[in-house]
PDB file of C-alpha atoms in Angstrom:
ATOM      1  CA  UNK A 765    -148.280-177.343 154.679  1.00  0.00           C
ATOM      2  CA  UNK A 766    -146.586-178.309 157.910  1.00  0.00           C
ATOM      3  CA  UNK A 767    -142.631-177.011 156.117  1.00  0.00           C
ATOM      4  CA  UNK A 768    -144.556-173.778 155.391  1.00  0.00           C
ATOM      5  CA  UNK A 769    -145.560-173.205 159.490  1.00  0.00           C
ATOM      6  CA  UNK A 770    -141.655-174.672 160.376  1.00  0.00           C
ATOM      7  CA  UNK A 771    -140.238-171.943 157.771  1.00  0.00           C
ATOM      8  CA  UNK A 772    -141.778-169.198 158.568  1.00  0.00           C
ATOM      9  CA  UNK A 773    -141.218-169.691 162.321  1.00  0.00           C
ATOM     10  CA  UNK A 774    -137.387-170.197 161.408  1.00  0.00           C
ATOM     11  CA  UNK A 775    -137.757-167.314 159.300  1.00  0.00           C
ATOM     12  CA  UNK A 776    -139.042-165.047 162.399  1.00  0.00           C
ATOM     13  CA  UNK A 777    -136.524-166.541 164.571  1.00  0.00           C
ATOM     14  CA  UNK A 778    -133.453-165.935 162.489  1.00  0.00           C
ATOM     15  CA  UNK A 779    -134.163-164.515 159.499  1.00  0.00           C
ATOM     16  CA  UNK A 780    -136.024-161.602 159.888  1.00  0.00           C
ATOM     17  CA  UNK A 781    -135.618-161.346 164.162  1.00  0.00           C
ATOM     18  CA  UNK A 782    -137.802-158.638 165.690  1.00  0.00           C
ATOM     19  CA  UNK A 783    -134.830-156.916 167.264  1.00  0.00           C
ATOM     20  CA  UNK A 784    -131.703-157.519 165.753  1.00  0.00           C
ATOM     21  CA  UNK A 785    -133.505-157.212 162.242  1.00  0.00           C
ATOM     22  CA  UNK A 786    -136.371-154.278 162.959  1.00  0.00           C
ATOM     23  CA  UNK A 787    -135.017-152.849 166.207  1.00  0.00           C
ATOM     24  CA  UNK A 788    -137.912-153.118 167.547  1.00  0.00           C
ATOM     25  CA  UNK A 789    -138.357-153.606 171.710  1.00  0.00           C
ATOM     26  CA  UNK A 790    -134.479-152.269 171.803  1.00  0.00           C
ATOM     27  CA  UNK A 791    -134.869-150.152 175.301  1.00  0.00           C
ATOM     28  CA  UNK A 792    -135.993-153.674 177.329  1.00  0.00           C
ATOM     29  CA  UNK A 793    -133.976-155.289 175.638  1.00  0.00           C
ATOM     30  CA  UNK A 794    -130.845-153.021 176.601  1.00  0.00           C
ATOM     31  CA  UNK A 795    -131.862-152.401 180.540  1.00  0.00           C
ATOM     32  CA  UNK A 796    -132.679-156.260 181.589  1.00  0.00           C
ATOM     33  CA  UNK A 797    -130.219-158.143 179.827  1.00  0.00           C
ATOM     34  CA  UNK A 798    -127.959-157.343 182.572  1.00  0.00           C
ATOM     35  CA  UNK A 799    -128.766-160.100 184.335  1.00  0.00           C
ATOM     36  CA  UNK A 800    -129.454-163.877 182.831  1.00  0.00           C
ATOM     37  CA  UNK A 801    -131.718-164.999 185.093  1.00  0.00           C
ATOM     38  CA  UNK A 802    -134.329-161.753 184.547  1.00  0.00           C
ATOM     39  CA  UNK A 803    -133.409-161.966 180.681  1.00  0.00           C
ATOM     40  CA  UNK A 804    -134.821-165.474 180.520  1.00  0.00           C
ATOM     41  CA  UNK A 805    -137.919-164.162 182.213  1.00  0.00           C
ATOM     42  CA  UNK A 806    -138.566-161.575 180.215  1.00  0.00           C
ATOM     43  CA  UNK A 807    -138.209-163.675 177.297  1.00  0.00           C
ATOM     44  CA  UNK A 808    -140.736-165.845 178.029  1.00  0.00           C
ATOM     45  CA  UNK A 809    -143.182-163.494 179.211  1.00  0.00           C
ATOM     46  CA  UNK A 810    -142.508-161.505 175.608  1.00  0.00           C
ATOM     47  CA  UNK A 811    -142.905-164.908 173.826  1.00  0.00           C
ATOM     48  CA  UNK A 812    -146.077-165.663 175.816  1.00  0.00           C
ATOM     49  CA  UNK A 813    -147.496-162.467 175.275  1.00  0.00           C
ATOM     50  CA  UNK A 814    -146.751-162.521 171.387  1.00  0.00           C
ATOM     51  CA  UNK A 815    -147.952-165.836 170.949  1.00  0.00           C
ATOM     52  CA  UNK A 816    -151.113-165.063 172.640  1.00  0.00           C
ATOM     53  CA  UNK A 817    -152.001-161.389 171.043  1.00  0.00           C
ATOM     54  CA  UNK A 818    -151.137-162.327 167.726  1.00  0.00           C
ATOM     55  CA  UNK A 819    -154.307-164.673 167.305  1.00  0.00           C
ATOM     56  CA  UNK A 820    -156.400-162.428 168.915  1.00  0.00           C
ATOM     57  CA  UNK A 821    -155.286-158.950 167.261  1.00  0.00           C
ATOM     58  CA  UNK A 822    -155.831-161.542 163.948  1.00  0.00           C
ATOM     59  CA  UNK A 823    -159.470-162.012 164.933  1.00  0.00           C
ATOM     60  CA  UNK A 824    -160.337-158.736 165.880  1.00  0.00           C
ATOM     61  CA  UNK A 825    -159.021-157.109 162.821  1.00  0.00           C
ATOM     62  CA  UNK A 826    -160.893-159.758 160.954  1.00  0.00           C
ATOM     63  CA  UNK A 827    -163.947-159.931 162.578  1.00  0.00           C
ATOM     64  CA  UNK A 828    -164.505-155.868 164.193  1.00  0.00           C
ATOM     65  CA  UNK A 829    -161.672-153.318 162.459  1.00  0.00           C
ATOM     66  CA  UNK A 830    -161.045-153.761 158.969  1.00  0.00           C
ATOM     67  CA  UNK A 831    -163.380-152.934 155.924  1.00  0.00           C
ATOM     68  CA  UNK A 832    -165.803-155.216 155.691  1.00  0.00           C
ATOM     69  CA  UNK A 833    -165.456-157.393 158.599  1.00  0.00           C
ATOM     70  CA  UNK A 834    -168.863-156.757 160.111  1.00  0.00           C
ATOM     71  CA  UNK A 835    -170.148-158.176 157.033  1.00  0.00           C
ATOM     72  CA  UNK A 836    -171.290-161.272 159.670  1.00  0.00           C
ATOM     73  CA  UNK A 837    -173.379-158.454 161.774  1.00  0.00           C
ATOM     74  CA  UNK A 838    -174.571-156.910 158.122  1.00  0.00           C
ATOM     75  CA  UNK A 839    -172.828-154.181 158.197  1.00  0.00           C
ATOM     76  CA  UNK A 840    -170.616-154.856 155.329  1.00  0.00           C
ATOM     77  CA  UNK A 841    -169.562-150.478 154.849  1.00  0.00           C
ATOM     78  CA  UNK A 842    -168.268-149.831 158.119  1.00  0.00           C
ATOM     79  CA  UNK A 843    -164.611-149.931 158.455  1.00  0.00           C
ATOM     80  CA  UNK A 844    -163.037-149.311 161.989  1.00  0.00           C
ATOM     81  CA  UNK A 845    -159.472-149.952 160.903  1.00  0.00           C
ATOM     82  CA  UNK A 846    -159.150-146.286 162.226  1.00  0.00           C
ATOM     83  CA  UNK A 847    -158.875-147.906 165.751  1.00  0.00           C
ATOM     84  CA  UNK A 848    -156.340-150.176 164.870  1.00  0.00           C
ATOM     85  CA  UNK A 849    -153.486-149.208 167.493  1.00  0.00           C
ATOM     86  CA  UNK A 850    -155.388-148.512 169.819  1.00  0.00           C
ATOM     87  CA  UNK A 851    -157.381-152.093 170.765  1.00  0.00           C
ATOM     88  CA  UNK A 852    -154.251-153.647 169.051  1.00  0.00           C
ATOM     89  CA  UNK A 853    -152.372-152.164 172.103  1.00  0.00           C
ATOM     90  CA  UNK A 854    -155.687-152.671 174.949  1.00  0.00           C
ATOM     91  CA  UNK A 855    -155.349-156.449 173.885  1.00  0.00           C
ATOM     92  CA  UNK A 856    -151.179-156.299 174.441  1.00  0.00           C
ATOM     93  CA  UNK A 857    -151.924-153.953 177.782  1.00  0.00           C
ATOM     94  CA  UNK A 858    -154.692-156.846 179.172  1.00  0.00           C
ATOM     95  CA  UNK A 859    -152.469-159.716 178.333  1.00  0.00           C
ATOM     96  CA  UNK A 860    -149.576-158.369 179.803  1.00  0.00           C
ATOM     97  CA  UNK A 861    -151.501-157.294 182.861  1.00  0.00           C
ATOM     98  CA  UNK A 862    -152.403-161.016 182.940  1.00  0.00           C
ATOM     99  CA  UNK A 863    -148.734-162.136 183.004  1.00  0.00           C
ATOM    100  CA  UNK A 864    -147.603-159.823 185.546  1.00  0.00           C
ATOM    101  CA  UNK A 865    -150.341-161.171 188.664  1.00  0.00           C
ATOM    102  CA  UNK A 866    -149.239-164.577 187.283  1.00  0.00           C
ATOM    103  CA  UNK A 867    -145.839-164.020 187.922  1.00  0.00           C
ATOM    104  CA  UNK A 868    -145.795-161.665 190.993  1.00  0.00           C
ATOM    105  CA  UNK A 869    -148.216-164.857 192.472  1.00  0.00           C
ATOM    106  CA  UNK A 870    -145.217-167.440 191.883  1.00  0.00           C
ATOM    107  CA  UNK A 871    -142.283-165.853 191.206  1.00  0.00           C
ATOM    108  CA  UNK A 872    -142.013-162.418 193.516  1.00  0.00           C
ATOM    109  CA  UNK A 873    -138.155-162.334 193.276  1.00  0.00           C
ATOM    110  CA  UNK A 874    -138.465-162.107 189.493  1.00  0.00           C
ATOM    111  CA  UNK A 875    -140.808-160.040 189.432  1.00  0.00           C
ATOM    112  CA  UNK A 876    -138.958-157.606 191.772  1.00  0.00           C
ATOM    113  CA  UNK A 877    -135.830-158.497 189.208  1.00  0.00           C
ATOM    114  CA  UNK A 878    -137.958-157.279 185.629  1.00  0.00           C
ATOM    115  CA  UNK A 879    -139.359-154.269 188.549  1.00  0.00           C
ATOM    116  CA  UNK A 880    -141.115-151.351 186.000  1.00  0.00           C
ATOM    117  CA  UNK A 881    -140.008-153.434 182.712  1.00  0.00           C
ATOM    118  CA  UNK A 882    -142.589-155.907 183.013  1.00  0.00           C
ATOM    119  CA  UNK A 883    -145.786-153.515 182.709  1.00  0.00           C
ATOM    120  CA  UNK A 884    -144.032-151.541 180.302  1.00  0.00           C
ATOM    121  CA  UNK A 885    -143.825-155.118 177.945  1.00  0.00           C
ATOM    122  CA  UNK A 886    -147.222-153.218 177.303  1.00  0.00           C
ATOM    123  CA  UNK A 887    -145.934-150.568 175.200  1.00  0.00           C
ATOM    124  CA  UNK A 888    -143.315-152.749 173.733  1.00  0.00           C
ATOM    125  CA  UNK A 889    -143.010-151.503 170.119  1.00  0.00           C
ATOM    126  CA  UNK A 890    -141.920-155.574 169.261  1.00  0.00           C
ATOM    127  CA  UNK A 891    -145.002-156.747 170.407  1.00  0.00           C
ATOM    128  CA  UNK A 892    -147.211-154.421 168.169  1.00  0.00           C
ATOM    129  CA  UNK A 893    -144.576-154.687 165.335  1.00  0.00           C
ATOM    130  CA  UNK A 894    -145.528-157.970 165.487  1.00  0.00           C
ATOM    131  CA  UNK A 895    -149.462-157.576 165.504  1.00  0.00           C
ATOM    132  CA  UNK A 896    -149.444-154.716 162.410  1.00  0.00           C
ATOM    133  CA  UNK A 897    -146.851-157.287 160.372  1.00  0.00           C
ATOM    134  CA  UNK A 898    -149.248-160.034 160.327  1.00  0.00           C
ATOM    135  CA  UNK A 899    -152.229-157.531 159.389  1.00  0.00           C
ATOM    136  CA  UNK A 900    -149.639-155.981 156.526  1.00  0.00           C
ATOM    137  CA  UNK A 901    -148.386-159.482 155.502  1.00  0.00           C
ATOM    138  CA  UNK A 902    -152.465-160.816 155.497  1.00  0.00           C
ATOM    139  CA  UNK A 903    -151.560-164.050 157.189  1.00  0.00           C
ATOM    140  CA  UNK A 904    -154.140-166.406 158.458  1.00  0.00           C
ATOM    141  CA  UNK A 905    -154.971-167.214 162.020  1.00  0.00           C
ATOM    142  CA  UNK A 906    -152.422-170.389 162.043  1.00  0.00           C
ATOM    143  CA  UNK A 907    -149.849-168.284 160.460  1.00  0.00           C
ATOM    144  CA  UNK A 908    -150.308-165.594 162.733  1.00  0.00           C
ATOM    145  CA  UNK A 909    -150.070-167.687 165.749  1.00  0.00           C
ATOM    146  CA  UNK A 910    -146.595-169.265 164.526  1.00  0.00           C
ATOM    147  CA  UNK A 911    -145.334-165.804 163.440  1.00  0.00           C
ATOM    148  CA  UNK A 912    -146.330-164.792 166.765  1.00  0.00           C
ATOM    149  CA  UNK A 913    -144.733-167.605 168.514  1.00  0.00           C
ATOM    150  CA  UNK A 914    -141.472-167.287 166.220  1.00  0.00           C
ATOM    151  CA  UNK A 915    -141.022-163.606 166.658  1.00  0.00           C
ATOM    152  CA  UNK A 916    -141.109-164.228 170.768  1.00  0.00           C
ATOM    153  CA  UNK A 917    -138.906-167.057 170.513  1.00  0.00           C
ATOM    154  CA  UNK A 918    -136.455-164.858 168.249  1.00  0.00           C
ATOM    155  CA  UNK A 919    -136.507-162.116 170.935  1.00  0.00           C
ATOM    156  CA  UNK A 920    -136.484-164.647 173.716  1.00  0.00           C
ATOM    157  CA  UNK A 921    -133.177-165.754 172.010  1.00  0.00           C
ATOM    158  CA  UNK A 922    -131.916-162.480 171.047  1.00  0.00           C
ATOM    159  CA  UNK A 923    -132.167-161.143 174.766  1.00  0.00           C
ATOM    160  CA  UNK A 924    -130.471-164.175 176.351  1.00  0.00           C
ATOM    161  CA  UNK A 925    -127.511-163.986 173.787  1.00  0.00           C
ATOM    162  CA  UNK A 926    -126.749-160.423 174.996  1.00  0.00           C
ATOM    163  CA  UNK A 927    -127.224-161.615 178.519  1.00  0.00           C
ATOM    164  CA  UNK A 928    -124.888-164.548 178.539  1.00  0.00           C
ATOM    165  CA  UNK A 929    -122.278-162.356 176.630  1.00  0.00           C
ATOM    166  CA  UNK A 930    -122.531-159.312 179.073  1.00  0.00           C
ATOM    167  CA  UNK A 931    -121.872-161.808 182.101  1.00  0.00           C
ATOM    168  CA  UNK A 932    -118.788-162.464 180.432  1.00  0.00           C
ATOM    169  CA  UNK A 933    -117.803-159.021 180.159  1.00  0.00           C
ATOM    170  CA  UNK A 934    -117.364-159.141 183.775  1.00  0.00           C
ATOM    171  CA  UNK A 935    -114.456-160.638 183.526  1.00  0.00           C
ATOM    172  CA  UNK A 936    -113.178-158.434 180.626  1.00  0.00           C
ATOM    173  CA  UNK A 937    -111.158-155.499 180.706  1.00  0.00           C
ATOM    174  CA  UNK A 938    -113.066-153.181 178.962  1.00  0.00           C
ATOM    175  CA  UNK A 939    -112.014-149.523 178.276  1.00  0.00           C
ATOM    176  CA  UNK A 940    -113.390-147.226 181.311  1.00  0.00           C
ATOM    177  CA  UNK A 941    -114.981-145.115 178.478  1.00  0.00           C
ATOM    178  CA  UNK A 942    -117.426-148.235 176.708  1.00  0.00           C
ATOM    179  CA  UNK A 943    -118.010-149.489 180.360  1.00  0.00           C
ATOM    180  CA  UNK A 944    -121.976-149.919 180.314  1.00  0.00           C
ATOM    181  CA  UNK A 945    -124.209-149.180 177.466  1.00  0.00           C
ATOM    182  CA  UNK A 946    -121.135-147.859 175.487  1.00  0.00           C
ATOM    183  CA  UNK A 947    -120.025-151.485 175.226  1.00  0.00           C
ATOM    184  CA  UNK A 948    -123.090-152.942 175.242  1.00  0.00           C
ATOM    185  CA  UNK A 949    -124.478-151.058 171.956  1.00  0.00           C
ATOM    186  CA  UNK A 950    -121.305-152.242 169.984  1.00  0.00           C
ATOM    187  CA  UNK A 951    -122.201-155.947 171.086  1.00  0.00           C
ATOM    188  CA  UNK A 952    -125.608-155.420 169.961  1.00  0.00           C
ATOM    189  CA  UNK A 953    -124.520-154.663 166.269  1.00  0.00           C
ATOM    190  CA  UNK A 954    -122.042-157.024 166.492  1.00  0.00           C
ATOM    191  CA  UNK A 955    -124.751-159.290 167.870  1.00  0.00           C
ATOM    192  CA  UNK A 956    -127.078-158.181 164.747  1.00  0.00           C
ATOM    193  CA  UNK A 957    -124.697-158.469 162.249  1.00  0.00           C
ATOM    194  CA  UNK A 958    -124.377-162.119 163.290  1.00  0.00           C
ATOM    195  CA  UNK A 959    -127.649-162.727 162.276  1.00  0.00           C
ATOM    196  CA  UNK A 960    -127.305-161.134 158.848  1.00  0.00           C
ATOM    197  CA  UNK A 961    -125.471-163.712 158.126  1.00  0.00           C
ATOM    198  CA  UNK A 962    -128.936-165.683 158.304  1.00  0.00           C
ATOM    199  CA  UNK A 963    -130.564-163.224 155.362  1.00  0.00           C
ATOM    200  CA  UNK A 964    -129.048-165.141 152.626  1.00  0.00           C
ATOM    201  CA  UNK A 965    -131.656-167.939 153.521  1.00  0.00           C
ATOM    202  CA  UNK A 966    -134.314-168.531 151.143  1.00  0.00           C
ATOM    203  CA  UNK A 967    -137.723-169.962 152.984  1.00  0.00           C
TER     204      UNK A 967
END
C-alpha cells in the first residue's frame, strides 16, 4: 500500500508534472521565475495550497456536490455537482487568502517580490487541474492528499528549474531578438521535453 502512495507521488512529480506535462499554471510560472529566491516562494506556497485543497475539494465533492453524497443528510437525489468550479475555486481563493496574511506577517520582502502573483495563485488553472483530476481519476482522500502534495512538489520543482537556468542566462549571450520571454518559452519546451523522457516509466 505504502509503494502505491510513493508511486503515484513520483508519478505527479515527474511523470505526469502539472506544467511541463498539462500546461497548466504556465503564466506564474513564466513572470516569477525570474528571480530564484521568489520562485522558491511561490513554490511552496503552490505546494501548500495544493496539498491542502486537494483533501478538502475531496470531501466536499464527496460529502455536498456529487450525486448522491447527501445520502448521510437523506437526501440521496440531489446532485450539486453543478457547483463544482465554483466552491472548488472559493476553497482555492480562502486558502490562498490564508497564505498570503501568513506570509505578508513574516516575510514582507517576499511578499513584495511574488507582488499581484500571489492572490492570483487563486485562479491558478494548476491548482484546480489538480482538484477536477482527483474527482475524474475517483481517488480516495489519502490518494488525493499525496496527488495533491506530488503535483505541488512537481510545480515547486518545475518553477525552480526555470529559475536557476534563467539566472544563468545572465551571463549568456543571447540573440537581442529571444532576449526575455522569446528565450524563455524555448527553455520551457526544452525544459518539458526533459521530462518526457520520464513518460516511459511504468508506476
Amino acid at each position: 500500500m505504502f509503494e502505491h502512495y510513493i508511486s503515484l507521488a513520483i508519478k505527479a512529480i515527474f511523470v505526469e508534472n502539472i506544467i511541463l506535462g498539462f500546461f497548466l499554471g504556465i503564466c506564474p510560472f513564466l513572470a516569477i521565475s525570474k528571480k530564484v529566491t521568489s520562485s522558491i516562494g511561490m513554490g511552496l506556497a503552490v505546494t501548500f495550497v495544493m496539498t491542502t485543497t486537494s483533501p478538502i475539494n475531496w470531501v466536499v465533492n464527496n460529502y455536498l456536490l456529487k450525486e448522491g453524497a447527501l445520502s448521510w443528510l437523506g437526501y440521496p437525489e440531489i446532485d450539486l455537482s453543478y457547483l463544482n468550479y465554483i466552491i472548488f475555486i472559493a476553497v482555492i481563493a480562502a486558502t490562498v487568502q490564508l497564505i498570503e496574511m501568513v506570509i505578508d506577517r513574516f516575510s514582507p520582502t517576499l511578499h513584495q517580490q511574488l507582488g499581484i502573483f500571489l492572490p492570483l495563485i487563486a485562479v491558478n488553472c494548476a491548482i484546480l487541474g489538480v482538484t477536477l483530476f482527483l474527482v475524474e481519476r475517483d481517488y480516495t482522500l489519502t490518494e488525493s492528499t499525496v496527488f495533491g502534495f506530488g503535483s505541488g512538489l512537481g510545480w515547486f520543482l518545475a518553477i525552480t528549474s526555470m529559475a536557476a537556468i534563467r539566472h544563468k542566462l545572465r551571463y549568456s549571450n543571447v540573440p537581442i531578438g529571444l532576449r526575455g520571454l522569446g528565450i524563455t518559452m524555448i527553455l520551457t519546451g526544452l525544459l518539458s521535453m526533459s521530462f518526457m523522457a520520464f513518460s516511459g516509466i511504468n508506476l
